Amino acid sequence: MCILTSGLLFASCGQQYKAEQKVKAFVEENMEVADEISGRDFADIGTTRHISDSLIEMMRRRGAPGFKKDISYGQIPTGDLLYLRMKYVFKGDTLQNTFYMDQEAQEIIAFK
C-alpha cells in the first residue's frame, strides 16, 4: 500500500513540475514584456472536462492584458484538460491566469 501511494505521489509531482515548466515557457514566449514578471506562484494542477471547444476559442480570442495577440496554441484535444493557475507580479500588480493544457502537459490549449 505504501509503495503504491508513494508511486502515485511521485507521478503527480512530476506532472506538476512539467506543467509549471510548460506554463513558464509559454509566458516567457508570449508576454509583451516578460522580463517584468516576478514572484511566480503556482496552485496545484487540476483536471477539468467542463471546457467546451467554443469556450476555448473565446479564451484564445480574448487573451489577457500584457500578452501578445497572435499566440500559437496546441490542438484542442478530446477529453479532459489539465489546468494550472499562476499568480505573479507584473509592473507592481499581482495578477493571476489559468492555463489549460492537454493531459500530458505538452501544449497550452488556452488561458484566461
Rosetta silent file (secondary structure, phi, psi, omega in degrees, C-alpha in Angstrom):
SEQUENCE: MCILTSGLLFASCGQQYKAEQKVKAFVEENMEVADEISGRDFADIGTTRHISDSLIEMMRRRGAPGFKKDISYGQIPTGDLLYLRMKYVFKGDTLQNTFYMDQEAQEIIAFK
SCORE:     score description
SCORE:     0.000 S_00000001
   1 L     0.000  -43.901  179.808    0.000    0.000    0.000 S_00000001
   2 H   -64.233  -39.029 -179.953    2.810    2.448    0.885 S_00000001
   3 H   -65.509  -43.520  178.247    4.641    1.687   -2.359 S_00000001
   4 H   -62.295  -45.282  179.557    1.522    2.324   -4.423 S_00000001
   5 H   -63.232  -44.223 -179.828    0.809    5.606   -2.614 S_00000001
   6 H   -67.549  -33.675  176.561    4.386    6.835   -2.989 S_00000001
   7 H   -65.266  -42.600  177.392    4.336    5.902   -6.685 S_00000001
   8 H   -66.025  -40.717  178.245    1.180    7.935   -7.271 S_00000001
   9 H   -62.548  -43.766  178.945    2.605   10.863   -5.320 S_00000001
  10 H   -62.280  -42.906  179.918    5.811   10.789   -7.364 S_00000001
  11 H   -64.113  -42.158 -179.011    3.879   10.695  -10.647 S_00000001
  12 H   -69.843  -35.695  176.947    1.679   13.645   -9.682 S_00000001
  13 H   -65.080  -38.755  177.941    4.694   15.696   -8.545 S_00000001
  14 H   -64.834  -40.206  178.939    6.363   15.026  -11.887 S_00000001
  15 H   -69.166  -38.337  176.826    3.284   16.154  -13.782 S_00000001
  16 H   -59.601  -48.881 -179.210    3.029   19.305  -11.612 S_00000001
  17 H   -61.576  -45.305 -179.705    6.658   20.181  -12.354 S_00000001
  18 H   -60.958  -43.893  179.395    6.239   19.503  -16.071 S_00000001
  19 H   -64.965  -41.850  178.663    3.104   21.686  -16.238 S_00000001
  20 H   -61.785  -42.274  179.394    4.813   24.524  -14.344 S_00000001
  21 H   -65.312  -38.633  178.818    7.766   24.446  -16.738 S_00000001
  22 H   -64.913  -43.579  179.171    5.419   24.480  -19.743 S_00000001
  23 H   -65.372  -44.410  178.352    3.499   27.480  -18.355 S_00000001
  24 H   -56.755  -46.406 -179.885    6.725   29.366  -17.536 S_00000001
  25 H   -63.694  -41.870  179.443    7.993   28.845  -21.100 S_00000001
  26 H   -61.442  -44.980 -179.563    4.620   29.878  -22.573 S_00000001
  27 H   -65.106  -46.162  179.457    4.557   33.078  -20.507 S_00000001
  28 H   -58.218  -39.286 -177.155    8.175   33.953  -21.361 S_00000001
  29 H   -77.621  -31.270 -168.813    7.440   33.485  -25.065 S_00000001
  30 H  -113.728   -2.518  173.857    4.058   35.219  -25.218 S_00000001
  31 E   -82.500  147.017  179.201    4.113   38.156  -22.785 S_00000001
  32 L   -65.028  -40.047 -179.849    4.839   41.524  -24.305 S_00000001
  33 L  -133.140   74.987 -173.058    7.387   42.356  -21.552 S_00000001
  34 H   -66.681  -25.173 -177.297    8.214   39.030  -19.906 S_00000001
  35 H   -75.035   -2.493  177.131   11.243   40.321  -18.000 S_00000001
  36 H   -97.876   12.116  177.628    8.954   42.422  -15.750 S_00000001
  37 E   -92.899  137.883  174.032    7.368   39.319  -14.159 S_00000001
  38 E  -144.904  169.292  173.746    8.364   38.296  -10.661 S_00000001
  39 E    59.662   46.222  178.066    7.078   36.169   -7.801 S_00000001
  40 E   -66.809  131.590  178.153    5.566   33.276   -9.754 S_00000001
  41 E  -136.381  123.645 -176.269    3.395   31.103   -7.503 S_00000001
  42 E  -104.734  139.999  170.490    1.593   28.017   -8.816 S_00000001
  43 L   -81.764  174.092  175.612   -1.513   26.319   -7.428 S_00000001
  44 L   -68.506  144.833  178.328   -1.877   22.543   -7.589 S_00000001
  45 L   -67.245  145.985  179.468   -2.587   21.153  -11.032 S_00000001
  46 E  -134.095  173.481  178.930   -6.180   20.120  -11.676 S_00000001
  47 E  -125.526  139.631  176.819   -8.307   18.329  -14.249 S_00000001
  48 E  -141.069  150.263  173.617  -11.498   19.558  -15.881 S_00000001
  49 L  -122.008    9.591 -173.977  -13.900   18.323  -18.515 S_00000001
  50 L   -97.938   22.919  178.835  -16.125   21.398  -18.381 S_00000001
  51 L  -112.293  112.061 -178.720  -14.326   23.426  -21.052 S_00000001
  52 L   -83.910  164.138  177.128  -16.061   23.318  -24.430 S_00000001
  53 H   -58.742  -38.865 -179.379  -14.434   23.994  -27.802 S_00000001
  54 H   -67.834  -35.273  176.959  -16.368   27.265  -28.075 S_00000001
  55 H   -68.256  -39.555  176.731  -15.097   28.399  -24.661 S_00000001
  56 H   -60.985  -46.510  178.972  -11.539   27.555  -25.695 S_00000001
  57 H   -60.881  -39.641  178.449  -11.963   29.610  -28.881 S_00000001
  58 H   -64.101  -44.774  178.537  -13.329   32.538  -26.847 S_00000001
  59 H   -62.073  -39.535  179.252  -10.356   32.414  -24.433 S_00000001
  60 H   -63.519  -42.173  179.458   -7.965   32.304  -27.388 S_00000001
  61 H   -68.063  -40.839 -174.625   -9.573   35.388  -28.987 S_00000001
  62 H   -73.479  -41.349 -177.361   -9.758   37.330  -25.734 S_00000001
  63 L    63.534 -147.984  178.998   -6.248   36.649  -24.427 S_00000001
  64 L  -155.962  153.709  179.054   -5.178   38.615  -21.353 S_00000001
  65 L   -57.455  137.890  178.633   -3.627   42.017  -20.603 S_00000001
  66 L    89.594   -7.619  179.821    0.123   42.073  -21.147 S_00000001
  67 E  -102.550  152.351  176.536    0.116   39.139  -23.587 S_00000001
  68 L   -62.937  163.593 -176.918    0.738   39.228  -27.334 S_00000001
  69 L   -89.380  -40.511 -175.098   -2.257   38.949  -29.653 S_00000001
  70 L  -100.065   72.760 -177.663   -1.231   36.247  -32.163 S_00000001
  71 L   -88.765  139.388  176.962   -0.345   33.368  -29.858 S_00000001
  72 L   -92.253  122.954 -178.210    0.168   29.884  -31.256 S_00000001
  73 L  -111.060  164.917  174.449   -1.723   27.246  -29.249 S_00000001
  74 L   -75.822  165.791  177.683   -1.793   23.470  -29.272 S_00000001
  75 L   -66.870  144.017 -179.955   -4.546   21.483  -30.941 S_00000001
  76 L   -72.689  116.610 -179.275   -7.754   21.119  -28.929 S_00000001
  77 L   -82.476  165.725  171.826   -7.724   17.565  -27.534 S_00000001
  78 L   -90.237  153.483  177.938  -10.732   15.400  -26.794 S_00000001
  79 L    88.851 -160.239 -175.364  -11.477   14.529  -23.192 S_00000001
  80 L   -69.689  155.368  173.813  -10.282   16.155  -20.002 S_00000001
  81 E  -118.038  150.382  169.468   -7.866   19.078  -19.808 S_00000001
  82 E   -87.082  150.886  171.427   -5.302   19.897  -17.178 S_00000001
  83 E  -137.550  151.226 -178.006   -5.331   23.382  -15.717 S_00000001
  84 E  -144.140  125.235  177.602   -2.799   25.301  -13.687 S_00000001
  85 E   -93.999  135.913  177.005   -3.213   28.697  -12.024 S_00000001
  86 E  -124.675  125.427  174.367   -0.223   31.001  -11.797 S_00000001
  87 E  -103.387  138.568 -177.070   -0.147   34.100   -9.598 S_00000001
  88 E  -154.875  166.454  176.863    2.593   36.613  -10.366 S_00000001
  89 E  -106.458  128.383 -179.908    3.614   40.253  -10.033 S_00000001
  90 E  -134.778  115.182 -179.384    3.683   42.310  -13.235 S_00000001
  91 L    53.615   41.245  176.814    4.571   46.017  -13.149 S_00000001
  92 L    85.292   -8.518  178.842    3.686   46.182   -9.449 S_00000001
  93 E  -102.351  139.620  174.016    0.281   44.482   -9.802 S_00000001
  94 E   -87.593  121.051 -177.565   -0.487   40.976   -8.551 S_00000001
  95 E  -122.090  165.047  177.269   -2.205   39.073  -11.359 S_00000001
  96 E  -143.753  136.730  173.322   -3.441   35.536  -11.890 S_00000001
  97 E  -130.040  151.546  174.645   -4.022   33.479  -15.023 S_00000001
  98 E  -111.986  127.482 -177.773   -5.339   29.965  -15.522 S_00000001
  99 E  -110.180  131.808  179.223   -3.648   27.897  -18.227 S_00000001
 100 E  -107.404  136.374 -178.272   -5.350   24.899  -19.853 S_00000001
 101 E  -143.882  167.609  179.272   -3.293   22.126  -21.421 S_00000001
 102 L   -66.983  169.410 -175.096   -3.553   18.605  -22.779 S_00000001
 103 L   -62.930  -22.079  179.769   -3.397   15.594  -20.420 S_00000001
 104 L   -94.248   -0.290 -177.608    0.340   15.132  -20.985 S_00000001
 105 L    58.334   37.536  179.338    1.108   18.819  -20.234 S_00000001
 106 L   -91.425  -34.360 -174.363    2.782   19.086  -23.640 S_00000001
 107 L  -138.058  141.188  171.931    0.853   22.041  -25.077 S_00000001
 108 E   -79.347  128.093 -177.142   -1.032   25.062  -23.779 S_00000001
 109 E   -95.072  -38.339 -179.731   -4.526   24.938  -25.285 S_00000001
 110 E  -169.437  168.718  173.050   -5.879   28.267  -23.942 S_00000001
 111 E  -154.017  162.001  176.566   -5.641   30.594  -20.960 S_00000001
 112 L  -141.276    0.000    0.000   -7.592   33.279  -19.191 S_00000001
